Amino acid sequence: MAAGTEVISPRRGAFGSVLAVLILLLIGILAFSIRLFSVIKYESVIHEFDPYFNYRVTQFLTKSGIYEFWNWFDDRTWYPLGRVIGGTVYPGLTLTAGTMWWIANALNIPLSVETVCVFTAPVFSAYAAWATYFLTKEIKGTGAGLTAAALIAMVPSYISRSVAGSYDNEAVAIFALILTFYLYVKTLNTGSLFYATLNALAYFYMVCSWGGYTFIINLIPMHVLLCIMTGRFSSRLYIAYAPLVILGTILAALVPVVGFNAVMTSEHFASFLVFVILHVTALVHYIKRILTPKTYRMALTMVLTIGTVGALTLVAILVALVAASPTKGWSGRSLSLLDPTYASKYIPIIASVSEHQPPTWPSYFMDINILAFLVPAGIIACFSPLSDSSSFAVLYMVTSVYFSGVMVRLMLVLAPAACILAGIALSEAFGTLTYSIKYQQIPTLSNEPVSEEKTTALKSAIDSSFKSVVPKDSIKEKTKVEGDEKVKEPVKEKTSKRIRKKEKEIAEKHVEKQVERKPLVLPLEASAVGIVLLILLGSFYVVCKFYVVYLAFRVERPLSSEIRDATMYHSFDCYFSVST
């Protein structure tokens, strides 16, 4: 048995599974309870304007039904202009809370719509922690998954958008984002069409929930293109991506607020271009497998010629479509991300919003804290060894760092990536340190001194192995005359020195495989100190995060729902009377 490996008994494996489930349950309770400070300190109310608007929409949905919701014209929003609700909102949040309310009432649980809306974000924060566990588990194992789930349950940049009463799109969108990435990685590792279908459905849920779905439909094509360019194309990659583009685009077009933008805007063109490149690559691999080398070269020339012409035609069509738009097919917010100076020049209303400003360096430390220092170690761990799933985690981190540097609101997208890579780094560090202690506590064959008797036995084993590999072809028959009869006796042919040396090397390698070697481990004292320091680091992270959450809720007592309702509409009347 190789060093560093051990046989896990079924009883021990079952105990580990039960313990992992228990830890996940505790992480879910932590993620839910840490977001209840405002409810415990004050009362169960909806915070801010956008969450209150979403609450009103959910009230209408539960009273009038989904068909009335799609055709509802709300004359009290943006008064006196009004707003067509069904075609201008992302319905994922509203439909989710409405479904939870319907299920609760079907089970005879008397919950008001307001109560369901207040606690939707904390509930889905627990779901997001569990989804992070499954995603990280697919990348680096159970230990890394549990660590990442614990980290994302307490990261402030996610808490700020998922506290009780913060009933906004991000409450369910981050869960949908992580779930889509998990199912993509799961399909990439298994090649299952079942998981590919679930991936498209999760993407559809993300499209319904938040406009940030364009991050998914651009990040996954970037990863697919990276795998193709690095020679990692496989049938699993094809199954993971092709159904997502076809089925996901069809489902996205069913959302009224998206509609034909799913195929007509520049945010989605990258997915279609990579879709074509993927099929050309699959065709080349198929032709190479069924044809002879000479025929393959001819067919490859033909495929590349036709593919180049098709690609140029497709690019020309896309350029023609894009050229007709003054923004080249991009939305204002997308252009603000690609060009940080665009909003300040052409859309001042977007640039005036505080959450659309670039973050400062201290905000990174306040939002992700020690994760910023663990992320580089996690990236290094993803390269040993580098797989399709670990390369996706690295690409996710790099892109989210860039977008969060342009817009502080997108620190919310950076948080899951930072937790995943930090969880991988902590898990790898704990694994190395605990194995070093365990290895030095258990006596093994490699710890015993090599005696002369063992050396002699090793040499005899090498000699016997060497004799066993002498080829039979080297034995010839020699004729010997004894009297009048000719007697044949076997004689070994002289083998060359090169052959004898080669055979001896083979025998030595064969014996070395049976000898256990001592792996490289850290000293016992250094391992113990390292574990203590990692525990202190985790404790500092927990204390710091609870302190940040405490400071976030040291505000004045929020208005009750009745006072807030009257105040809001009175402010609307005053504002529009003054402006008109």
Coordinates of C-alpha atoms in Angstrom, one line a residue:
M1 CA 0.0 0.0 0.0
A2 CA 1.3 3.4 -1.0
A3 CA 2.3 5.9 1.7
G4 CA -0.3 8.4 2.6
T5 CA -3.2 6.2 1.7
E6 CA -5.3 4.1 4.1
V7 CA -8.3 1.8 3.8
I8 CA -11.5 3.4 5.2
S9 CA -13.8 0.9 6.7
P10 CA -17.5 1.1 5.8
R11 CA -18.4 2.0 9.4
R12 CA -15.9 4.8 9.4
G13 CA -17.2 6.1 6.1
A14 CA -20.8 6.0 7.3
F15 CA -19.8 7.9 10.5
G16 CA -18.0 10.6 8.3
S17 CA -21.1 11.0 6.1
V18 CA -23.4 11.4 9.2
L19 CA -21.0 13.9 10.7
A20 CA -20.8 15.9 7.4
V21 CA -24.7 16.1 7.3
L22 CA -24.7 17.2 10.9
I23 CA -22.1 19.9 10.2
L24 CA -24.1 21.1 7.2
L25 CA -27.3 21.3 9.3
L26 CA -25.4 23.5 11.9
I27 CA -24.0 25.7 9.1
G28 CA -27.5 26.2 7.8
I29 CA -28.8 27.2 11.2
L30 CA -25.9 29.6 11.6
A31 CA -26.5 31.2 8.2
F32 CA -30.2 31.7 9.1
S33 CA -29.8 32.9 12.6
I34 CA -26.9 35.4 12.0
R35 CA -29.3 37.3 9.7
L36 CA -32.0 37.8 12.3
F37 CA -30.4 40.7 14.3
S38 CA -32.9 43.3 13.0
V39 CA -35.9 41.1 13.8
I40 CA -34.7 40.3 17.3
K41 CA -33.7 43.8 18.1
Y42 CA -36.6 45.6 16.5
E43 CA -39.5 43.9 14.7
S44 CA -40.3 42.0 11.6
V45 CA -40.5 44.7 8.9
I46 CA -39.4 45.2 5.3
H47 CA -36.4 47.5 4.9
E48 CA -35.8 50.1 2.2
F49 CA -37.8 51.0 -0.9
D50 CA -37.1 48.3 -3.4
P51 CA -37.8 45.5 -0.9
Y52 CA -41.1 47.2 0.0
F53 CA -42.0 47.4 -3.7
N54 CA -41.3 43.7 -4.1
Y55 CA -43.5 43.0 -1.1
R56 CA -46.4 44.9 -2.6
V57 CA -45.9 42.9 -5.8
T58 CA -45.9 39.6 -3.8
Q59 CA -49.1 40.7 -2.0
F60 CA -50.8 41.2 -5.4
L61 CA -49.6 37.9 -6.7
T62 CA -50.9 36.0 -3.7
K63 CA -54.3 37.7 -3.8
S64 CA -55.0 37.8 -7.6
G65 CA -53.0 34.9 -9.0
I66 CA -50.2 34.5 -11.5
Y67 CA -52.2 35.4 -14.6
E68 CA -53.3 38.7 -13.2
F69 CA -49.7 39.3 -12.1
W70 CA -48.4 39.1 -15.6
N71 CA -50.9 41.7 -16.9
W72 CA -50.9 44.0 -13.8
F73 CA -50.4 47.7 -14.5
D74 CA -49.5 49.4 -11.2
D75 CA -50.6 53.0 -11.2
R76 CA -49.0 53.7 -7.8
T77 CA -45.5 53.0 -8.9
W78 CA -43.7 56.0 -10.6
Y79 CA -46.8 58.0 -10.2
P80 CA -48.4 59.3 -12.4
L81 CA -46.8 57.3 -15.2
G82 CA -47.3 53.9 -13.7
R83 CA -45.5 50.6 -14.5
V84 CA -46.3 47.4 -16.3
I85 CA -45.2 45.0 -13.6
G86 CA -45.3 41.7 -15.5
G87 CA -42.9 42.9 -18.3
T88 CA -40.5 45.0 -16.2
V89 CA -39.6 43.0 -13.1
Y90 CA -37.6 39.8 -12.6
P91 CA -40.3 37.5 -11.2
G92 CA -38.0 34.9 -9.5
L93 CA -38.1 36.5 -6.1
T94 CA -41.8 37.2 -6.1
L95 CA -42.7 33.7 -7.4
T96 CA -40.5 32.1 -4.9
A97 CA -42.0 33.9 -1.9
G98 CA -45.5 33.4 -3.3
T99 CA -44.9 29.7 -3.6
M100 CA -43.5 29.5 -0.1
W101 CA -46.7 31.3 1.2
W102 CA -49.0 28.9 -0.8
I103 CA -47.2 25.8 0.5
A104 CA -47.4 27.1 4.1
N105 CA -51.1 27.8 3.8
A106 CA -51.6 24.4 2.2
L107 CA -50.0 22.8 5.3
N108 CA -52.2 24.9 7.6
I109 CA -49.3 27.1 8.7
P110 CA -50.8 30.6 9.4
L111 CA -48.1 32.9 8.0
S112 CA -48.7 36.3 6.5
V113 CA -47.2 37.4 3.2
E114 CA -45.0 40.0 5.0
T115 CA -43.6 37.3 7.3
V116 CA -42.7 35.1 4.4
C117 CA -41.0 38.0 2.6
V118 CA -39.0 39.0 5.7
F119 CA -37.6 35.5 6.2
T120 CA -37.0 34.6 2.5
A121 CA -33.5 35.9 2.4
P122 CA -32.2 34.2 5.6
V123 CA -33.8 30.9 4.4
F124 CA -32.1 31.1 1.0
S125 CA -28.8 32.1 2.7
A126 CA -28.8 28.6 4.2
Y127 CA -29.5 27.1 0.8
A128 CA -26.6 29.1 -0.6
A129 CA -24.3 27.7 2.0
W130 CA -25.3 24.1 1.2
A131 CA -25.0 24.8 -2.6
T132 CA -21.5 26.2 -1.9
Y133 CA -20.6 22.9 -0.1
F134 CA -21.7 20.8 -3.1
L135 CA -19.8 23.0 -5.5
T136 CA -16.6 23.0 -3.6
K137 CA -16.9 19.2 -2.9
E138 CA -17.0 18.6 -6.7
I139 CA -13.8 20.7 -7.0
K140 CA -11.7 19.5 -4.0
G141 CA -13.5 17.2 -1.7
T142 CA -15.8 17.1 1.4
G143 CA -13.4 18.9 3.8
A144 CA -13.0 21.9 1.4
G145 CA -16.8 22.0 0.9
L146 CA -17.6 22.1 4.6
T147 CA -15.1 24.9 5.1
A148 CA -16.4 27.0 2.2
A149 CA -20.0 26.6 3.4
A150 CA -19.0 27.8 6.9
L151 CA -17.2 30.8 5.4
I152 CA -20.0 31.9 3.1
A153 CA -22.5 31.6 6.0
M154 CA -20.7 34.5 7.7
V155 CA -19.1 36.6 4.9
P156 CA -20.3 40.3 5.3
S157 CA -20.7 41.1 1.6
Y158 CA -23.4 38.4 1.4
I159 CA -25.0 39.2 4.8
S160 CA -25.6 42.8 3.7
R161 CA -27.9 41.6 0.9
S162 CA -29.6 38.7 2.8
V163 CA -30.6 40.0 6.2
A164 CA -34.1 39.5 7.4
G165 CA -36.3 42.2 5.8
S166 CA -34.0 42.8 2.9
Y167 CA -36.4 41.4 0.4
D168 CA -34.5 42.1 -2.9
N169 CA -33.6 40.1 -5.9
E170 CA -30.1 39.1 -4.6
A171 CA -31.8 37.3 -1.7
V172 CA -32.5 34.3 -4.0
A173 CA -30.1 35.2 -6.9
I174 CA -26.9 34.2 -5.2
F175 CA -28.3 30.8 -4.4
A176 CA -29.3 30.4 -8.0
L177 CA -25.9 31.5 -9.2
I178 CA -24.0 29.0 -7.0
L179 CA -26.5 26.2 -7.9
T180 CA -26.0 26.8 -11.6
F181 CA -22.2 26.7 -11.2
Y182 CA -22.5 23.5 -9.1
L183 CA -24.7 21.7 -11.7
Y184 CA -22.3 22.8 -14.5
V185 CA -19.3 21.4 -12.6
K186 CA -21.2 18.3 -11.7
T187 CA -22.1 17.7 -15.3
L188 CA -18.5 18.4 -16.3
N189 CA -17.2 15.7 -13.9
T190 CA -19.9 13.1 -14.6
G191 CA -21.0 13.7 -18.2
S192 CA -24.6 13.1 -17.2
L193 CA -27.3 14.5 -19.4
F194 CA -29.6 14.5 -16.3
Y195 CA -27.4 17.0 -14.5
A196 CA -27.1 19.0 -17.8
T197 CA -30.9 19.4 -17.9
L198 CA -31.0 20.4 -14.3
N199 CA -28.2 23.0 -15.1
A200 CA -30.4 24.6 -17.7
L201 CA -33.3 24.7 -15.3
A202 CA -31.1 26.3 -12.6
Y203 CA -29.9 28.9 -15.2
F204 CA -33.6 29.6 -16.0
Y205 CA -34.2 30.2 -12.3
M206 CA -31.3 32.6 -12.2
V207 CA -32.6 34.5 -15.3
C208 CA -35.9 34.9 -13.5
S209 CA -34.2 36.2 -10.4
W210 CA -31.6 38.8 -11.3
G211 CA -30.1 40.6 -14.3
G212 CA -26.7 39.3 -13.2
Y213 CA -27.5 36.1 -15.1
T214 CA -25.3 37.6 -17.9
F215 CA -22.3 36.9 -15.8
I216 CA -23.1 33.1 -15.9
I217 CA -23.8 33.0 -19.7
N218 CA -20.4 34.7 -20.3
L219 CA -18.3 32.9 -17.6
I220 CA -19.2 29.4 -18.7
P221 CA -18.4 30.0 -22.4
M222 CA -15.0 31.4 -21.3
H223 CA -14.3 28.3 -19.4
V224 CA -15.3 26.0 -22.3
L225 CA -13.1 28.0 -24.6
L226 CA -10.2 27.7 -22.2
C227 CA -10.6 23.9 -22.0
I228 CA -10.7 23.7 -25.8
M229 CA -7.6 25.9 -26.2
T230 CA -5.6 23.9 -23.6
G231 CA -6.5 20.5 -25.2
R232 CA -9.0 19.4 -22.6
F233 CA -11.9 18.8 -24.9
S234 CA -14.1 15.8 -24.0
S235 CA -17.6 14.5 -24.4
R236 CA -18.3 15.6 -20.8
L237 CA -17.5 19.2 -21.8
Y238 CA -19.8 18.9 -24.7
I239 CA -22.7 17.6 -22.6
A240 CA -22.1 20.2 -20.0
Y241 CA -22.3 23.2 -22.4
A242 CA -24.4 22.3 -25.5
P243 CA -27.7 21.7 -23.6
L244 CA -27.2 24.8 -21.5
V245 CA -27.0 27.0 -24.5
I246 CA -29.9 25.5 -26.4
L247 CA -32.4 24.8 -23.6
G248 CA -31.2 27.7 -21.4
T249 CA -31.7 30.2 -24.1
I250 CA -35.1 29.0 -25.0
L251 CA -36.2 29.1 -21.3
A252 CA -34.6 32.6 -20.8
A253 CA -36.6 34.0 -23.7
L254 CA -39.8 33.0 -21.9
V255 CA -39.1 35.5 -19.2
P256 CA -41.0 38.7 -20.2
V257 CA -38.4 41.1 -19.0
V258 CA -35.7 39.3 -21.1
G259 CA -37.6 38.1 -24.1
F260 CA -35.7 38.3 -27.4
N261 CA -32.8 40.0 -25.7
A262 CA -31.6 36.4 -25.0
V263 CA -30.6 36.2 -28.7
M264 CA -30.4 39.8 -29.8
T265 CA -28.0 41.5 -27.4
S266 CA -24.3 41.4 -27.3
E267 CA -24.2 40.0 -23.8
H268 CA -25.3 36.6 -25.2
F269 CA -23.2 36.5 -28.4
A270 CA -20.2 35.0 -26.8
S271 CA -22.1 31.9 -25.8
F272 CA -23.3 31.3 -29.4
L273 CA -19.8 31.8 -30.8
V274 CA -18.3 29.3 -28.3
F275 CA -21.2 27.0 -29.2
V276 CA -20.1 27.0 -32.8
I277 CA -16.4 26.5 -31.9
L278 CA -17.4 23.6 -29.6
H279 CA -19.1 21.8 -32.5
V280 CA -16.3 22.4 -34.9
T281 CA -13.8 20.9 -32.3
A282 CA -16.1 17.9 -31.8
L283 CA -16.3 17.3 -35.5
V284 CA -12.5 17.4 -35.9
H285 CA -12.1 14.9 -33.0
Y286 CA -14.7 12.6 -34.6
I287 CA -13.1 12.7 -38.0
K288 CA -9.7 12.0 -36.5
R289 CA -11.0 9.0 -34.8
I290 CA -12.6 7.3 -37.8
L291 CA -10.2 8.2 -40.7
T292 CA -6.7 7.3 -41.6
P293 CA -4.0 9.9 -41.0
K294 CA -3.7 10.8 -44.7
T295 CA -7.5 11.1 -45.2
Y296 CA -7.7 13.0 -41.9
R297 CA -5.4 15.7 -43.1
M298 CA -7.5 16.2 -46.2
A299 CA -10.7 16.3 -44.2
L300 CA -9.2 18.6 -41.7
T301 CA -8.3 21.1 -44.4
M302 CA -11.9 20.9 -45.7
V303 CA -13.4 21.3 -42.3
L304 CA -11.1 24.3 -41.4
T305 CA -11.9 25.9 -44.7
I306 CA -15.7 25.5 -44.3
G307 CA -15.4 26.4 -40.6
T308 CA -13.5 29.6 -41.4
V309 CA -16.0 30.7 -44.0
G310 CA -18.9 29.9 -41.6
A311 CA -17.2 31.8 -38.7
L312 CA -16.6 34.8 -40.9
T313 CA -20.2 34.7 -42.0
L314 CA -21.4 34.5 -38.5
V315 CA -19.2 37.3 -37.4
A316 CA -20.4 39.5 -40.3
I317 CA -24.0 38.9 -39.2
L318 CA -23.2 39.7 -35.6
V319 CA -21.4 42.9 -36.7
A320 CA -24.4 43.9 -38.8
L321 CA -26.8 43.4 -35.9
V322 CA -24.5 45.2 -33.5
A323 CA -23.8 48.1 -35.8
A324 CA -27.5 49.0 -35.9
S325 CA -27.5 49.9 -32.1
P326 CA -25.9 53.1 -30.8
T327 CA -24.5 51.1 -27.8
K328 CA -23.4 48.2 -30.1
G329 CA -25.9 45.9 -28.6
W330 CA -24.7 46.3 -25.0
S331 CA -26.9 47.5 -22.1
G332 CA -25.8 50.6 -20.1
R333 CA -24.7 48.6 -17.1
S334 CA -22.8 46.1 -19.2
L335 CA -20.9 48.9 -20.8
S336 CA -20.2 50.4 -17.4
L337 CA -18.5 47.2 -16.4
L338 CA -16.5 46.9 -19.6
D339 CA -15.6 50.6 -19.6
P340 CA -15.6 52.1 -16.1
T341 CA -15.7 55.6 -17.5
Y342 CA -18.8 55.0 -19.7
A343 CA -21.5 55.7 -17.1
S344 CA -19.9 59.0 -16.0
K345 CA -19.9 60.2 -19.6
Y346 CA -23.2 59.0 -20.9
I347 CA -25.5 57.7 -18.1
P348 CA -25.0 60.0 -15.1
I349 CA -27.9 58.4 -13.2
I350 CA -26.1 55.1 -13.1
A351 CA -22.9 56.7 -12.0
S352 CA -24.6 58.7 -9.3
V353 CA -25.7 55.5 -7.4
S354 CA -23.3 54.7 -4.6
E355 CA -23.3 51.0 -5.1
H356 CA -22.2 51.5 -8.7
Q357 CA -19.0 53.2 -7.6
P358 CA -15.6 51.4 -7.6
P359 CA -14.7 50.0 -4.1
T360 CA -11.9 51.2 -2.0
W361 CA -9.2 48.9 -0.7
P362 CA -10.5 48.9 2.9
S363 CA -13.9 47.7 1.6
Y364 CA -12.3 44.5 0.4
F365 CA -11.0 43.8 3.9
M366 CA -14.3 44.7 5.6
D367 CA -16.3 42.5 3.1
I368 CA -14.1 39.4 2.8
N369 CA -11.5 40.0 5.6
I370 CA -8.9 37.2 5.9
L371 CA -10.3 35.5 2.8
A372 CA -8.3 38.0 0.7
F373 CA -5.1 36.5 2.0
L374 CA -6.2 32.9 1.7
V375 CA -7.4 33.2 -1.9
P376 CA -3.9 33.0 -3.5
A377 CA -3.2 29.8 -1.5
G378 CA -6.5 28.4 -2.8
I379 CA -5.5 29.2 -6.4
I380 CA -2.2 27.4 -5.9
A381 CA -4.0 24.4 -4.5
C382 CA -6.3 24.3 -7.5
F383 CA -3.2 23.7 -9.7
S384 CA -2.2 20.6 -7.8
P385 CA -3.6 18.9 -9.7
L386 CA -5.3 21.1 -12.3
S387 CA -8.7 19.7 -13.4
D388 CA -11.6 21.1 -15.4
S389 CA -13.5 21.9 -12.2
S390 CA -10.5 23.5 -10.4
S391 CA -9.7 25.6 -13.5
F392 CA -13.4 26.8 -13.5
A393 CA -12.9 27.9 -9.8
V394 CA -9.8 29.9 -10.7
L395 CA -11.5 31.5 -13.7
Y396 CA -14.5 32.4 -11.6
M397 CA -12.3 34.1 -9.0
V398 CA -10.3 36.1 -11.6
T399 CA -13.4 37.5 -13.4
S400 CA -15.3 38.3 -10.2
V401 CA -12.2 40.2 -8.9
Y402 CA -12.2 42.4 -12.0
F403 CA -16.0 43.1 -11.9
S404 CA -16.0 43.8 -8.2
G405 CA -13.2 46.3 -8.8
V406 CA -15.4 48.2 -11.2
M407 CA -18.6 48.2 -9.2
V408 CA -18.8 47.8 -5.4
R409 CA -22.2 46.1 -5.7
L410 CA -20.6 43.1 -7.4
M411 CA -18.6 42.3 -4.2
L412 CA -21.7 40.1 -3.8
V413 CA -20.5 38.0 -6.8
L414 CA -16.9 37.9 -5.5
A415 CA -17.9 36.6 -2.1
P416 CA -18.8 33.0 -3.1
A417 CA -15.6 32.7 -5.2
A418 CA -13.5 33.9 -2.3
C419 CA -15.1 31.5 0.1
I420 CA -14.6 28.6 -2.2
L421 CA -10.9 29.2 -2.8
A422 CA -10.3 30.1 0.9
G423 CA -12.1 26.9 1.9
I424 CA -9.8 24.9 -0.4
A425 CA -6.7 26.6 1.1
L426 CA -7.8 25.9 4.7
S427 CA -8.8 22.4 3.9
E428 CA -5.5 21.6 2.2
A429 CA -3.5 23.2 5.1
F430 CA -5.4 21.2 7.7
G431 CA -5.0 18.0 5.7
T432 CA -1.3 18.4 5.4
L433 CA -0.8 19.3 9.1
T434 CA -3.0 16.6 10.5
Y435 CA -1.5 13.9 8.3
S436 CA 2.0 14.9 9.4
I437 CA 0.9 14.4 13.1
K438 CA -0.9 11.2 12.3
Y439 CA 2.0 9.7 10.3
Q440 CA 4.5 10.4 13.1
Q441 CA 2.3 9.0 15.7
I442 CA 1.7 5.6 13.9
P443 CA 4.8 3.4 13.5
T444 CA 5.3 2.2 10.0
L445 CA 7.8 0.0 8.1
S446 CA 9.6 3.1 6.9
N447 CA 10.3 4.3 10.4
E448 CA 12.3 1.1 11.2
P449 CA 16.1 1.2 10.7
V450 CA 17.4 -0.7 7.8
S451 CA 19.6 -3.6 9.2
E452 CA 22.2 -5.6 7.4
E453 CA 19.9 -8.6 7.3
K454 CA 17.2 -6.6 5.5
T455 CA 19.8 -5.3 3.1
T456 CA 21.0 -8.9 2.4
A457 CA 17.4 -10.1 1.9
L458 CA 16.8 -7.2 -0.5
K459 CA 19.9 -8.1 -2.6
S460 CA 18.8 -11.8 -2.7
A461 CA 15.4 -10.7 -3.9
I462 CA 17.0 -8.6 -6.6
D463 CA 19.1 -11.6 -7.7
S464 CA 16.2 -13.9 -7.8
S465 CA 14.1 -11.4 -9.7
F466 CA 17.0 -11.0 -12.1
K467 CA 17.2 -14.8 -12.7
S468 CA 13.5 -15.0 -13.3
V469 CA 13.7 -12.5 -16.1
V470 CA 16.4 -14.2 -18.1
P471 CA 14.9 -14.9 -21.5
K472 CA 14.5 -18.5 -22.7
D473 CA 15.8 -17.5 -26.1
S474 CA 19.3 -17.2 -24.7
I475 CA 19.5 -20.9 -24.0
K476 CA 21.0 -23.0 -26.8
E477 CA 21.7 -26.7 -27.2
K478 CA 25.4 -27.9 -27.5
T479 CA 26.2 -31.3 -29.0
K480 CA 28.6 -33.5 -27.1
V481 CA 30.1 -36.7 -28.4
E482 CA 30.3 -39.5 -25.9
G483 CA 31.6 -42.6 -27.5
D484 CA 29.6 -43.3 -30.6
E485 CA 26.5 -41.3 -29.5
K486 CA 25.8 -37.6 -29.7
V487 CA 24.4 -36.1 -26.6
K488 CA 22.6 -32.7 -26.6
E489 CA 23.0 -30.6 -23.5
P490 CA 21.7 -27.0 -22.8
V491 CA 24.1 -24.2 -22.8
K492 CA 23.4 -20.5 -21.8
E493 CA 24.3 -18.0 -24.5
K494 CA 26.4 -15.2 -23.5
T495 CA 24.2 -12.1 -23.1
S496 CA 25.5 -8.7 -23.7
K497 CA 26.3 -6.4 -20.9
R498 CA 23.6 -3.9 -22.0
I499 CA 20.9 -6.5 -21.8
R500 CA 22.0 -7.8 -18.4
K501 CA 22.1 -4.2 -17.1
K502 CA 18.7 -3.5 -18.4
E503 CA 17.2 -6.7 -16.9
K504 CA 18.8 -5.9 -13.5
E505 CA 17.2 -2.4 -13.5
I506 CA 13.8 -3.9 -14.2
A507 CA 14.3 -6.3 -11.3
E508 CA 15.4 -3.5 -9.0
K509 CA 12.3 -1.4 -9.9
H510 CA 10.1 -4.4 -9.3
V511 CA 11.5 -4.8 -5.8
E512 CA 11.4 -1.1 -5.0
K513 CA 7.7 -1.0 -5.6
Q514 CA 7.2 -3.5 -2.8
V515 CA 9.2 -1.4 -0.3
E516 CA 7.3 1.3 1.5
R517 CA 8.9 4.7 1.3
K518 CA 8.6 7.4 3.9
P519 CA 6.7 10.5 2.5
L520 CA 7.7 14.1 3.1
V521 CA 6.0 15.3 6.3
L522 CA 6.4 18.3 8.5
P523 CA 7.9 18.1 12.0
L524 CA 5.5 17.3 14.8
E525 CA 6.0 20.6 16.6
A526 CA 5.6 22.7 13.5
S527 CA 2.4 20.8 12.6
A528 CA 0.9 21.4 16.0
V529 CA 1.7 25.1 16.0
G530 CA 0.3 25.4 12.4
I531 CA -3.0 23.9 13.5
V532 CA -3.3 26.2 16.5
L533 CA -2.6 29.2 14.3
L534 CA -5.3 28.2 11.8
I535 CA -7.8 27.7 14.5
L536 CA -7.0 31.2 15.9
L537 CA -7.3 32.6 12.4
G538 CA -10.8 31.0 12.0
S539 CA -11.8 32.3 15.4
F540 CA -10.7 35.8 14.5
Y541 CA -12.7 35.6 11.3
V542 CA -15.9 34.6 13.2
V543 CA -15.5 37.3 15.9
C544 CA -14.8 39.9 13.3
K545 CA -17.8 39.0 11.2
F546 CA -20.2 39.0 14.2
Y547 CA -18.9 42.4 15.2
V548 CA -19.5 43.8 11.6
V549 CA -23.0 42.4 11.7
Y550 CA -23.6 44.1 15.1
L551 CA -22.4 47.4 13.7
A552 CA -24.6 47.1 10.7
F553 CA -27.7 47.0 12.8
R554 CA -26.8 49.8 15.2
V555 CA -29.3 52.1 13.6
E556 CA -32.4 53.8 14.7
R557 CA -35.5 51.8 15.2
P558 CA -37.1 51.2 11.7
L559 CA -40.7 52.4 11.1
S560 CA -43.5 50.0 11.5
S561 CA -45.2 48.8 8.4
E562 CA -48.3 51.0 8.8
I563 CA -46.2 54.2 9.3
R564 CA -43.8 53.3 6.5
D565 CA -46.7 52.7 4.1
A566 CA -48.3 56.0 4.8
T567 CA -44.9 57.9 4.8
M568 CA -43.9 56.4 1.5
Y569 CA -46.9 57.4 -0.5
H570 CA -47.0 60.8 1.2
S571 CA -43.4 61.3 0.0
F572 CA -44.4 60.2 -3.5
D573 CA -47.2 62.8 -3.6
C574 CA -44.9 65.5 -2.3
Y575 CA -42.1 64.7 -4.7
F576 CA -44.2 64.6 -7.8
S577 CA -46.2 67.7 -6.8
V578 CA -43.0 69.6 -6.4
S579 CA -41.4 68.2 -9.6
T580 CA -44.5 69.0 -11.7

